[in-house]
Short mmCIF file of C-alpha atoms in Angstrom, two decimals:
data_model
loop_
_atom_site.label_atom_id
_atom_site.label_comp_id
_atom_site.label_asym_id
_atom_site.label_seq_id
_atom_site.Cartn_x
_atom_site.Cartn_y
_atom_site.Cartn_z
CA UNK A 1 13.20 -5.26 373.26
CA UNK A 2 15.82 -7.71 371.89
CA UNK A 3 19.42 -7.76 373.00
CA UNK A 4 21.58 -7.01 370.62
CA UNK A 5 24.61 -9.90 370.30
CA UNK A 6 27.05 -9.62 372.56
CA UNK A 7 30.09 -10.53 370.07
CA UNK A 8 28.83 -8.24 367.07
CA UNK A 9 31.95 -9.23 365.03
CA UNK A 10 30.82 -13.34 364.59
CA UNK A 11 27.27 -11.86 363.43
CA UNK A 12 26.12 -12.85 359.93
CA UNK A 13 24.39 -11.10 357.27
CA UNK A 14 20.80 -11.14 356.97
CA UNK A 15 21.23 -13.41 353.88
CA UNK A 16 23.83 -15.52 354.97
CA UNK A 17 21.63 -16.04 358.05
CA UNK A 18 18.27 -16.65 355.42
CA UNK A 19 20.61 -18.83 353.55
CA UNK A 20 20.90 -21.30 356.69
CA UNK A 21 17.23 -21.21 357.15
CA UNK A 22 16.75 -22.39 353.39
CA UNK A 23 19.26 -24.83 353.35
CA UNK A 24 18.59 -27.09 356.74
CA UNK A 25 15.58 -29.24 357.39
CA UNK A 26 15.44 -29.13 361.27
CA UNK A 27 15.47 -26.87 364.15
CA UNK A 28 14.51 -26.72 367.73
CA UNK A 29 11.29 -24.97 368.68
CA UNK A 30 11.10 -23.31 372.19
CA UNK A 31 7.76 -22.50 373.80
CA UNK A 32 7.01 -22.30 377.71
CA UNK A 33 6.22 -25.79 378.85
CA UNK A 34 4.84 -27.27 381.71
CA UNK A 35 5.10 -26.06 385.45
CA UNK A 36 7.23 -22.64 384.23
CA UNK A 37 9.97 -25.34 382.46
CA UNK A 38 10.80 -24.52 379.30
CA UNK A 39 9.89 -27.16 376.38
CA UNK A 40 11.89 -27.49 373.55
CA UNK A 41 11.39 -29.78 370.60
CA UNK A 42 13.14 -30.51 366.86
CA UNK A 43 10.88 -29.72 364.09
CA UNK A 44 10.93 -29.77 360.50
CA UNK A 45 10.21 -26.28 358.83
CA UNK A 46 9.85 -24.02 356.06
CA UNK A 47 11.04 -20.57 355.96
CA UNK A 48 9.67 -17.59 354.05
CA UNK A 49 10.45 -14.34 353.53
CA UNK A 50 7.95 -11.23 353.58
CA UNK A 51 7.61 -8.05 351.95
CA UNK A 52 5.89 -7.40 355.91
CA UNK A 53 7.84 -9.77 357.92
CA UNK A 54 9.76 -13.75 357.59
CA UNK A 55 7.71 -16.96 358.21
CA UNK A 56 8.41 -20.05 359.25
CA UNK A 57 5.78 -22.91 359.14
CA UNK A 58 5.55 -26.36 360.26
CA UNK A 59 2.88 -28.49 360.82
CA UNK A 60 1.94 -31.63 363.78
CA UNK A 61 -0.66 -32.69 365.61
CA UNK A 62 -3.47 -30.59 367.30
CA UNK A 63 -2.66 -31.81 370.36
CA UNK A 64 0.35 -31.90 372.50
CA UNK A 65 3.10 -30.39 374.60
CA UNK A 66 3.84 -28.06 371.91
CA UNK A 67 0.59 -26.56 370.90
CA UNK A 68 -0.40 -26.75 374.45
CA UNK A 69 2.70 -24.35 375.15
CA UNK A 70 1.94 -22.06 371.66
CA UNK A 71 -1.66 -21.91 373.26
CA UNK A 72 -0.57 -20.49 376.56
CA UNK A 73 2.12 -18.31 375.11
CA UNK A 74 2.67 -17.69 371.95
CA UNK A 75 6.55 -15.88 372.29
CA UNK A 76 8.18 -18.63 370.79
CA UNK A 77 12.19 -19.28 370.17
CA UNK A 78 13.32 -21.14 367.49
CA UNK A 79 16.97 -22.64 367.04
CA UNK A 80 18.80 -23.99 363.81
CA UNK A 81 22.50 -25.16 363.91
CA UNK A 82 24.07 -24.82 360.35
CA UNK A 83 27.61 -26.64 361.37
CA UNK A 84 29.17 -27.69 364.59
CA UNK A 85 32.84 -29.05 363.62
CA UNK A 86 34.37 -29.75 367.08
CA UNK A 87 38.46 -28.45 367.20
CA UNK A 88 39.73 -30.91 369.21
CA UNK A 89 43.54 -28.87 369.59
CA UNK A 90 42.15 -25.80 370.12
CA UNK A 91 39.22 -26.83 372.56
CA UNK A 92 36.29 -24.76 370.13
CA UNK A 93 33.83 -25.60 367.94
CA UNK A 94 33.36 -23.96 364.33
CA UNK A 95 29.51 -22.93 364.17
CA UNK A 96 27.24 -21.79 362.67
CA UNK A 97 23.77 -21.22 363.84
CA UNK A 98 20.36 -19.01 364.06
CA UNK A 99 18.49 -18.05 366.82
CA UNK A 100 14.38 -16.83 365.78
CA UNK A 101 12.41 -14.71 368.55
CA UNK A 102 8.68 -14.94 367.22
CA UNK A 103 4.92 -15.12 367.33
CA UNK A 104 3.37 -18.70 366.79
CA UNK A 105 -0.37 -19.21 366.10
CA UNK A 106 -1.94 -22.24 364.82
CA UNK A 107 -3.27 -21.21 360.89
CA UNK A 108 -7.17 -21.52 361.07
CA UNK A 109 -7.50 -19.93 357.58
CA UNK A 110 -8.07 -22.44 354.72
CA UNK A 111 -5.64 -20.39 352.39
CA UNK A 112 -3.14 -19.56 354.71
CA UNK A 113 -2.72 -23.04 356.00
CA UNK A 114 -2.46 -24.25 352.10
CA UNK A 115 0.01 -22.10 351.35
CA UNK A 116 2.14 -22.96 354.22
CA UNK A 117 1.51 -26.86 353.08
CA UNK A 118 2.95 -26.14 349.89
CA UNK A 119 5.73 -24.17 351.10
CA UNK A 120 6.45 -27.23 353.05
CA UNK A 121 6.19 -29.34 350.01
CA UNK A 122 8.22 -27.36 347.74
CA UNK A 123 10.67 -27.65 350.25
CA UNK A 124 11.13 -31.06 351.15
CA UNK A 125 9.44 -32.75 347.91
CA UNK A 126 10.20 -30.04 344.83
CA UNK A 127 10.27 -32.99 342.15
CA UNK A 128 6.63 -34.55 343.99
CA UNK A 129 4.58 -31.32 344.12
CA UNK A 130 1.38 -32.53 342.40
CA UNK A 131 1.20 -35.50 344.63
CA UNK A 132 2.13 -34.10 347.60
CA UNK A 133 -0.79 -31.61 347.03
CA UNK A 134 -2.60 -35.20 347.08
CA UNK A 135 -1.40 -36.28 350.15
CA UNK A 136 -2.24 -32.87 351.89
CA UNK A 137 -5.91 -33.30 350.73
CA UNK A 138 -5.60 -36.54 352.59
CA UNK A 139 -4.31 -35.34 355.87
CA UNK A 140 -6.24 -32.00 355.72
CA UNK A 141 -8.27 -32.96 358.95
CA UNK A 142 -5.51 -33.78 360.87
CA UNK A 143 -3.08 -31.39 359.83
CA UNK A 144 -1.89 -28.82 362.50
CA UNK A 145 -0.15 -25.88 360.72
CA UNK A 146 1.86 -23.53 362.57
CA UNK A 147 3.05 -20.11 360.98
CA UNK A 148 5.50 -18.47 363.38
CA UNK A 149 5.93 -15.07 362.68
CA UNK A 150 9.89 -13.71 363.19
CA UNK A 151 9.75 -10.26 365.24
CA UNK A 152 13.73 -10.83 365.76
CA UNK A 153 16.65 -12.84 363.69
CA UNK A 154 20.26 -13.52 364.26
CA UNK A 155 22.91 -15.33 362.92
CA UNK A 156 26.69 -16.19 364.12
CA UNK A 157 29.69 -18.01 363.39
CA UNK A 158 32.62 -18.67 365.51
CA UNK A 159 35.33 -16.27 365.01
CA UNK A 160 37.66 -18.39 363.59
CA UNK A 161 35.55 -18.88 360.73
CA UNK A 162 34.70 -15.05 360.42
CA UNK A 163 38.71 -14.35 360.67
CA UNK A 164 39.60 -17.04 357.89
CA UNK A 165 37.35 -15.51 355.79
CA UNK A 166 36.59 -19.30 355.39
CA UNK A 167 33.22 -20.62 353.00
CA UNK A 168 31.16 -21.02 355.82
#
């Protein structure tokens, strides 16, 4: 159902590729937008990984260009871009990056959508997680959580960066 990548040799490892999804704090969700365009958009996430399958969670408004698209169709992509030195002799780039094919649905369950809140805390506040547990309570009734569900995960580095054997 997925192609495989094209340039198998700049593929990275399934934890080296987890590792960039634990490490950065933004990527770029894709749904189908508007009048057949595609919609993209940067969001902050959380990833995790499943004994069944990976996660990743974010949460926003209830309403919107976004969850409109999620609502319609909810094949998502989702994007993350772990370096991007530009090579200015050589006319490359040295990247890294992630590309996510997945499920989105908008978390209706009271636990579920906890969870993913604290995941998201954890995160992005470790050293505030009793009061950010306090500030979920207060946005509860606005909060939009999104879980998408990963059906297919890749990660690749330029191959000058694979060849080096460089820390990437």
């Amino acid at each position: 159902m997925f192609r495989e990548m094209r340039r198998i040799k700049q593929l990275l490892t399934k934890e080296e590729t987890v590792g960039i999804l634990k490490a950065r704090t933004a990527g770029v969700l894709g749904v189908n937008g508007d009048g057949g365009y595609p919609y993209t958009v940067p969001v902050s996430y959380a990833f995790e990984e499943g004994a069944d399958c990976d996660r990743l969670y974010f949460h926003c408004a209830y309403e919107g260009h976004k969850i409109d698209g999620i609502k319609q169709n909810d094949k998502v992509t989702f994007s993350v871009i772990d370096k991007d030195d530009v090579i200015q002799e050589t006319f490359t780039t040295h990247f890294r990056s992630v590309s996510i094919f997945g499920r989105a649905r908008i978390l209706e369950d009271m636990e579920e959508k906890q969870h993913a809140m604290e995941i998201q805390v954890q995160k992005y506040s470790p050293d505030f997680v009793k009061e950010g547990k306090v500030e979920i309570e207060k946005a509860w009734s606005r909060l939009c959580v999104v879980e998408i569900k990963v059906e297919h995960m890749t990660g690749k580095a330029a191959t000058e960066l694979v060849i080096s054997g460089k820390p990437q």
